[in-house]
Tab-separated table of C-alpha atoms in Angstrom:
chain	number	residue	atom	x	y	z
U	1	UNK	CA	1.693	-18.176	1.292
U	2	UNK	CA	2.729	-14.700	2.321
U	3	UNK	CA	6.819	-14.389	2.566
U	4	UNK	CA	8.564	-10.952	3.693
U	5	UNK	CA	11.454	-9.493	1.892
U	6	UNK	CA	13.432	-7.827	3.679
U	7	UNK	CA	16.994	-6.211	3.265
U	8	UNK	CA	19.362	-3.924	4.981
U	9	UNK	CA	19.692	-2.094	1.633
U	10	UNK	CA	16.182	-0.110	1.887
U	11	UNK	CA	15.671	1.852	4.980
U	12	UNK	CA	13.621	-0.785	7.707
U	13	UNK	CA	10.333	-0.139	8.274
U	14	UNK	CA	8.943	2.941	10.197
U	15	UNK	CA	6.060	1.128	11.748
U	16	UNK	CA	4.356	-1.954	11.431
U	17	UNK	CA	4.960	-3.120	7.979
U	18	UNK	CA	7.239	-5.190	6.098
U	19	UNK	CA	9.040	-3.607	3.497
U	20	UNK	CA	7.835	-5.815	0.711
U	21	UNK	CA	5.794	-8.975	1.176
U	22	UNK	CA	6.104	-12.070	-1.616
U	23	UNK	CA	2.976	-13.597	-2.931
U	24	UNK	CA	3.075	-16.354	-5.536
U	25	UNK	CA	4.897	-14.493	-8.188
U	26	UNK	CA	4.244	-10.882	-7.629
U	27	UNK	CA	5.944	-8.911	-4.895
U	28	UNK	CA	4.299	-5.708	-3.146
U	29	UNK	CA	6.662	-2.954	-2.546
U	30	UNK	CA	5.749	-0.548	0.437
U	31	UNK	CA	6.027	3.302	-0.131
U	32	UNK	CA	9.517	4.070	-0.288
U	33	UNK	CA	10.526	7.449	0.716
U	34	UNK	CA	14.469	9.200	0.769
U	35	UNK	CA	15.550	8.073	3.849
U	36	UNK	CA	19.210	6.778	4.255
U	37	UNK	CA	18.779	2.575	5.071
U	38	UNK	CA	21.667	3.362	7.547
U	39	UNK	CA	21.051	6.561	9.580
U	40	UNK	CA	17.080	6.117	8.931
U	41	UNK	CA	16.814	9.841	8.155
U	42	UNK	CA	16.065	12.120	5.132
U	43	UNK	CA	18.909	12.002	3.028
U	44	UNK	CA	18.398	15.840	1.837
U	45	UNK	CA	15.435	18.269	1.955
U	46	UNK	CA	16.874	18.523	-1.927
U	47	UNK	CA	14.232	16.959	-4.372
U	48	UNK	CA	16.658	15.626	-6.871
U	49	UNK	CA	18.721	14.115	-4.297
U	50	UNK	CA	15.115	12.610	-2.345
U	51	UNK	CA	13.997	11.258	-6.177
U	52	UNK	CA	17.061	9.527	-6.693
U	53	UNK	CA	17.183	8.279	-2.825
U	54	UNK	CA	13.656	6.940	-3.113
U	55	UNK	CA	14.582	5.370	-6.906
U	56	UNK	CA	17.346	3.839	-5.082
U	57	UNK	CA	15.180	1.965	-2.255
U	58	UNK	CA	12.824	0.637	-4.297
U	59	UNK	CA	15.622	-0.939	-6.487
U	60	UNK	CA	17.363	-2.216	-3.506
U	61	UNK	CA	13.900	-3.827	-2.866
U	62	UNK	CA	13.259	-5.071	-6.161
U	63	UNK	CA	16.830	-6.854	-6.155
U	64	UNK	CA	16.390	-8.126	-2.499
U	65	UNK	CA	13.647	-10.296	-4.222
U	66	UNK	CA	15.936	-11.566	-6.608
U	67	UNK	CA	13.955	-9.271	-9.797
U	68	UNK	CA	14.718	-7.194	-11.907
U	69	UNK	CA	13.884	-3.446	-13.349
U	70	UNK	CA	12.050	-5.093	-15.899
U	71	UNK	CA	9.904	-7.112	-13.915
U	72	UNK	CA	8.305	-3.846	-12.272
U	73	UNK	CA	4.671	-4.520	-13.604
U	74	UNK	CA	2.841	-0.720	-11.725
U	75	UNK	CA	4.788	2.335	-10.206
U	76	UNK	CA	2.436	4.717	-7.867
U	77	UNK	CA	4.559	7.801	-7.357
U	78	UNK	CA	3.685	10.283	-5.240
U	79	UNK	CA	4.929	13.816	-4.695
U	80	UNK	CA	4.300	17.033	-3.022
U	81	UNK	CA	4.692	19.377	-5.680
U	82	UNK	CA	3.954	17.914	-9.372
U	83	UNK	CA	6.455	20.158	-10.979
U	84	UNK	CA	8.643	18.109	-9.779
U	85	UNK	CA	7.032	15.455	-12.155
U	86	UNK	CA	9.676	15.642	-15.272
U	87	UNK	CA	13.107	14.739	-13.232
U	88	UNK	CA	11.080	11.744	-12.048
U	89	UNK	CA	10.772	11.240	-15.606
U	90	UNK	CA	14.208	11.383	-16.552
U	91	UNK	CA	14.962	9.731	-13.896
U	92	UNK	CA	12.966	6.381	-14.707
U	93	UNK	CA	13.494	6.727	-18.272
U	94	UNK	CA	17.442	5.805	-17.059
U	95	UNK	CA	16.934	3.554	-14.763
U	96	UNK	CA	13.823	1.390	-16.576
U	97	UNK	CA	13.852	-0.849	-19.783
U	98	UNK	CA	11.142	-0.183	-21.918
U	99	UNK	CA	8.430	-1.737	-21.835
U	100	UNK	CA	7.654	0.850	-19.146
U	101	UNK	CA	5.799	-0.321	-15.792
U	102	UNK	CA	1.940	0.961	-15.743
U	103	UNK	CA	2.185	4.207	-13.342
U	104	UNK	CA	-0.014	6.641	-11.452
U	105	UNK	CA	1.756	9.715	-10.070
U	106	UNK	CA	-0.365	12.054	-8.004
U	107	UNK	CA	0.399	15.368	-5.755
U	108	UNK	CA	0.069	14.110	-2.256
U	109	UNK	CA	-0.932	16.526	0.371
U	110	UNK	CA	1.625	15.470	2.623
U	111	UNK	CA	3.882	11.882	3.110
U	112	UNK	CA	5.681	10.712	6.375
U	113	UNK	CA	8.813	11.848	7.346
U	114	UNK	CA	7.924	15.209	5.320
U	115	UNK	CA	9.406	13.739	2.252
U	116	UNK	CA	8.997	15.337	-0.845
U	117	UNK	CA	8.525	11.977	-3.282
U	118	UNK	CA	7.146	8.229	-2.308
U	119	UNK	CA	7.712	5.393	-4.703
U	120	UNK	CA	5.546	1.936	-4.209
U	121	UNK	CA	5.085	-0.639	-6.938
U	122	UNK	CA	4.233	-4.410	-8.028
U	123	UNK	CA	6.829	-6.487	-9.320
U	124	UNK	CA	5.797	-10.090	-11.299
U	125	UNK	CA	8.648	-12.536	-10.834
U	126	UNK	CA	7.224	-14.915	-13.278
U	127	UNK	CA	9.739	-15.988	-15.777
S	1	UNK	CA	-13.157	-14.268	-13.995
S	2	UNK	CA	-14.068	-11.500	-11.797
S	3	UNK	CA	-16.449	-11.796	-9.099
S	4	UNK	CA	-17.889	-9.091	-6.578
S	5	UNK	CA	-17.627	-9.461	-2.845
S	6	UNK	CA	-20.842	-6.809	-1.219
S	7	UNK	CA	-21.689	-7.006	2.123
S	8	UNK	CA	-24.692	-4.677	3.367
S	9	UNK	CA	-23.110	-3.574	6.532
S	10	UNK	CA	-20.805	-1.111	5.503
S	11	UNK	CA	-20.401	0.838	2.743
S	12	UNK	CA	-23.735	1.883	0.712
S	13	UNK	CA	-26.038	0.231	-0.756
S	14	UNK	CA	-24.884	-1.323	-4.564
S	15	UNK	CA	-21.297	-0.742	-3.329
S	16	UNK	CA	-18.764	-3.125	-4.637
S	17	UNK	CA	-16.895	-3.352	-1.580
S	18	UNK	CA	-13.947	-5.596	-2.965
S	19	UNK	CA	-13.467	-7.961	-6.235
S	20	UNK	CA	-12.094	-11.486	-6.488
S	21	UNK	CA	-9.858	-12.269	-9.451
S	22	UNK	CA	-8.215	-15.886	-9.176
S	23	UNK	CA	-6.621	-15.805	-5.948
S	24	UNK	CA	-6.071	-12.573	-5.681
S	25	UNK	CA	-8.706	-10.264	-3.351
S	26	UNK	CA	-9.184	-6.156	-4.054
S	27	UNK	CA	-10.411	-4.817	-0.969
S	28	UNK	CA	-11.866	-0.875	-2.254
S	29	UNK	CA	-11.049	1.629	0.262
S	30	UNK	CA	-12.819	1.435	3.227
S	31	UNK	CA	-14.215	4.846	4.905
S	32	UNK	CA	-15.161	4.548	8.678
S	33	UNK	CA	-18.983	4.271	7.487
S	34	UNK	CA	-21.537	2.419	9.183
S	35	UNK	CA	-24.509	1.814	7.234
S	36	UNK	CA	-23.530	4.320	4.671
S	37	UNK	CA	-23.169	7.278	7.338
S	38	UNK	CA	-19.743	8.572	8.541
S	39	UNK	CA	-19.610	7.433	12.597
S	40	UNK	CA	-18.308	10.189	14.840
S	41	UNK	CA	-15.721	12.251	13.834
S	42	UNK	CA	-13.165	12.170	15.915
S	43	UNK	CA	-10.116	10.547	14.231
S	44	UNK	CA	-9.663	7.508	16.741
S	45	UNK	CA	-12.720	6.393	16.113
S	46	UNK	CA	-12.686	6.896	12.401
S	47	UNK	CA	-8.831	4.760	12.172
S	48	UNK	CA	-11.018	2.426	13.970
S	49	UNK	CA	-14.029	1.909	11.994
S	50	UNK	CA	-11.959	1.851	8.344
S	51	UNK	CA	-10.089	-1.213	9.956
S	52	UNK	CA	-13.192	-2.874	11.088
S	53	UNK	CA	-14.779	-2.542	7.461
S	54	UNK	CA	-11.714	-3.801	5.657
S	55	UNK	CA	-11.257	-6.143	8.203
S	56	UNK	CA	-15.151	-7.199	7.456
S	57	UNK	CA	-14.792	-7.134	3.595
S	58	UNK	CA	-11.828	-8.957	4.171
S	59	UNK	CA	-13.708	-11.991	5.989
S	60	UNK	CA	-16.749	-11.828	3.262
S	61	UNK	CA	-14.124	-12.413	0.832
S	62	UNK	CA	-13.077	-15.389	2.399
S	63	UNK	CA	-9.471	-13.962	3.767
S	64	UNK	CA	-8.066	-13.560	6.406
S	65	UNK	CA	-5.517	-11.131	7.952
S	66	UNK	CA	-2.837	-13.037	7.678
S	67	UNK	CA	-3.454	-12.715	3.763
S	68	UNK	CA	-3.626	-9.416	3.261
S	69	UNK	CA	0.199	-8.411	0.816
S	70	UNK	CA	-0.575	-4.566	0.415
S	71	UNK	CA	-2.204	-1.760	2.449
S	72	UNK	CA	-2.842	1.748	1.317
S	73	UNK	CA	-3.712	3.666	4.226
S	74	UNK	CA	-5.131	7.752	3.193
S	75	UNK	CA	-5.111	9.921	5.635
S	76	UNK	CA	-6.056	13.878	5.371
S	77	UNK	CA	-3.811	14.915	8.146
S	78	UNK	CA	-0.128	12.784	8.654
S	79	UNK	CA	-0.478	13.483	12.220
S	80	UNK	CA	-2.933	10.050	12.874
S	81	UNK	CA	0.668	8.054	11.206
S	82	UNK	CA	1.436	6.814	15.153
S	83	UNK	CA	-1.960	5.867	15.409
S	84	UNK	CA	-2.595	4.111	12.772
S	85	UNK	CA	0.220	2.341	12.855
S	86	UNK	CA	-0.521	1.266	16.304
S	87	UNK	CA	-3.685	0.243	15.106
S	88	UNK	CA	-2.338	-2.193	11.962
S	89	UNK	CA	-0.491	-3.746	14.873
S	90	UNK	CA	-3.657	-5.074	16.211
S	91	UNK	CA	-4.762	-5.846	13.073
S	92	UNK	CA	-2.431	-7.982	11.767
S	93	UNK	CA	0.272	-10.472	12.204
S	94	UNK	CA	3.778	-10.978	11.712
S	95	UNK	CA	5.032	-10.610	8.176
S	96	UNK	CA	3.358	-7.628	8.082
S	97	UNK	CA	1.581	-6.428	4.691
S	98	UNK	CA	3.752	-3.998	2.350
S	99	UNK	CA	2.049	-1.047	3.448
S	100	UNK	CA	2.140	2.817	1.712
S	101	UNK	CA	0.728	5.713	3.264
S	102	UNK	CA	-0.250	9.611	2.385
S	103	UNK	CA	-2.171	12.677	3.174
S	104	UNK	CA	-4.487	13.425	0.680
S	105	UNK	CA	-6.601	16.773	0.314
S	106	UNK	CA	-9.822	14.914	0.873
S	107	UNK	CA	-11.615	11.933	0.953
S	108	UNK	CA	-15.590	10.911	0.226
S	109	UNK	CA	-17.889	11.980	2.783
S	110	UNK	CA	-15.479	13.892	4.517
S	111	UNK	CA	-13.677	10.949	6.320
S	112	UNK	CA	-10.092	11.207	7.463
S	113	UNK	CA	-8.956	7.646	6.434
S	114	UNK	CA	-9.311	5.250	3.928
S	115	UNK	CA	-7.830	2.066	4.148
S	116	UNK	CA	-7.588	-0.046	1.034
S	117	UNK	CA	-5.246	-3.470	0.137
S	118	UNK	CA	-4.545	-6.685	-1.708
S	119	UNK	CA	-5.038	-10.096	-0.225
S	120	UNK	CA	-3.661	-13.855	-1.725
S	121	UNK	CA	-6.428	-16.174	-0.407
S	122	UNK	CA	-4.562	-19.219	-2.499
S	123	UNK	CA	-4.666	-21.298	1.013
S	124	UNK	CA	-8.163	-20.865	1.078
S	125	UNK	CA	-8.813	-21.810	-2.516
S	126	UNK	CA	-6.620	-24.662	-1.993
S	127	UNK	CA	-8.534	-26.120	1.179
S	128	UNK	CA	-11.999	-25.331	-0.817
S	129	UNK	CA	-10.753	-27.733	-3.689
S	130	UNK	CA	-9.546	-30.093	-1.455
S	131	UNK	CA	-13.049	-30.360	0.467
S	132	UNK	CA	-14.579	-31.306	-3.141
């Protein structure tokens, strides 16, 4: 049975999705981009500022379903301009235990809100 | 064990149109095709269509949209967002599906959208095993 996560900690939804639903043990996350959860608006038009923003939702998610960093299972990351692709490297190389999550990261044409960087993933809450 | 869901109505022919994997359901993207061809090209329409066919697929895999956990919507211009958003409002209910969406350069045959996602069918594996 489907469950939504939700928290206050990850901007709300800009339309109609939920920002992560439960299922069994895995957990979807929805495309995070850098907006502020409070003022619902780009945090910066800065990249390193939007990567760390977007890092930052998608934790919030993955602790509003009671996981952890090393339950993240895939990471798709998508960006506007792949030369932006080794900060997002350092930055998960801080922020995840190894074994690394499987990840795709692709140059997107263009993502909502104009952001620069969008982060979704699958998380397995099994053990 | 994997298993193949095909349905001859949209997609083309010999088109694995989603896959079954224990309870889990992988719906492919779905292009606003109709019998293989693109419909009309007007982007309403085409938002419209992709739903239908993953909405179909959905069905032929035994789900329904109530199921469906994850959506990845591709669009080639971010201007249809409203739209489709509007549309995944018809489409499904309350909790929502985790959703992701992004403009890519293109997509096959030229479509504007592609709409692919993840469904749980466990309920209706349960209620199968329980009519044994």
């Amino acid at each position: 049975m489907k469950q939504e996560i939700q928290t206050d900690k990850a901007p709300a939804a800009i339309g109609t999705y939920s920002q992560a639903t439960k299922s069994g043990t895995l957990v979807y996350v929805s495309g995070q981009i850098p907006l502020d959860p409070a003022s619902g608006k780009l945090v910066s038009n800065q990249i390193g500022e939007q990567i760390e923003q977007s890092f930052r939702n998608f934790c919030a998610l993955v602790e509003a379903s009671g996981a952890s960093l090393k339950q993240v299972v895939k990471l798709n990351i998508y960006l506007t301009d792949l030369s932006h692709f080794a900060q997002v490297n350092e930055k998960m190389a801080s922020l995840f235990p190894r074994p690394y999550p499987a990840r795709a990261v692709i140059q997107a044409a263009a993502l909502p809100k104009e952001a620069q960087i969008e982060i979704d993933g699958i998380i397995d809450l099994a053990d | 064990m994997k298993e193949a869901v095909t349905t001859t109505l949209v997609g083309k022919e010999n088109d694995c149109q989603a896959i079954k994997s224990g309870s889990l359901v992988y719906i492919s993207a779905q292009l606003p095709l109709v019998q293989g061809e693109l419909i009309a090209a007007d982007a309403s329409s085409q938002i419209e269509q992709a739903f239908a066919n993953f909405r179909w697929v959905l069905e032929a895999s035994n789900g329904s949209p109530e199921q469906v956990v994850k959506v990845t919507v591709y669009l080639t211009d971010m201007k249809y967002l409203s739209q489709v958003s509007e549309k995944m409002k018809l489409c499904f209910p309350r909790p929502w599906p985790a959703c992701t969406v992004l403009q890519v350069a293109a997509l096959p045959e030229f479509a504007q959208i592609a709409v692919e996602g993840v469904a749980d069918i466990t309920e209706f594996i349960n209620q199968s095993m329980e009519s044994l």
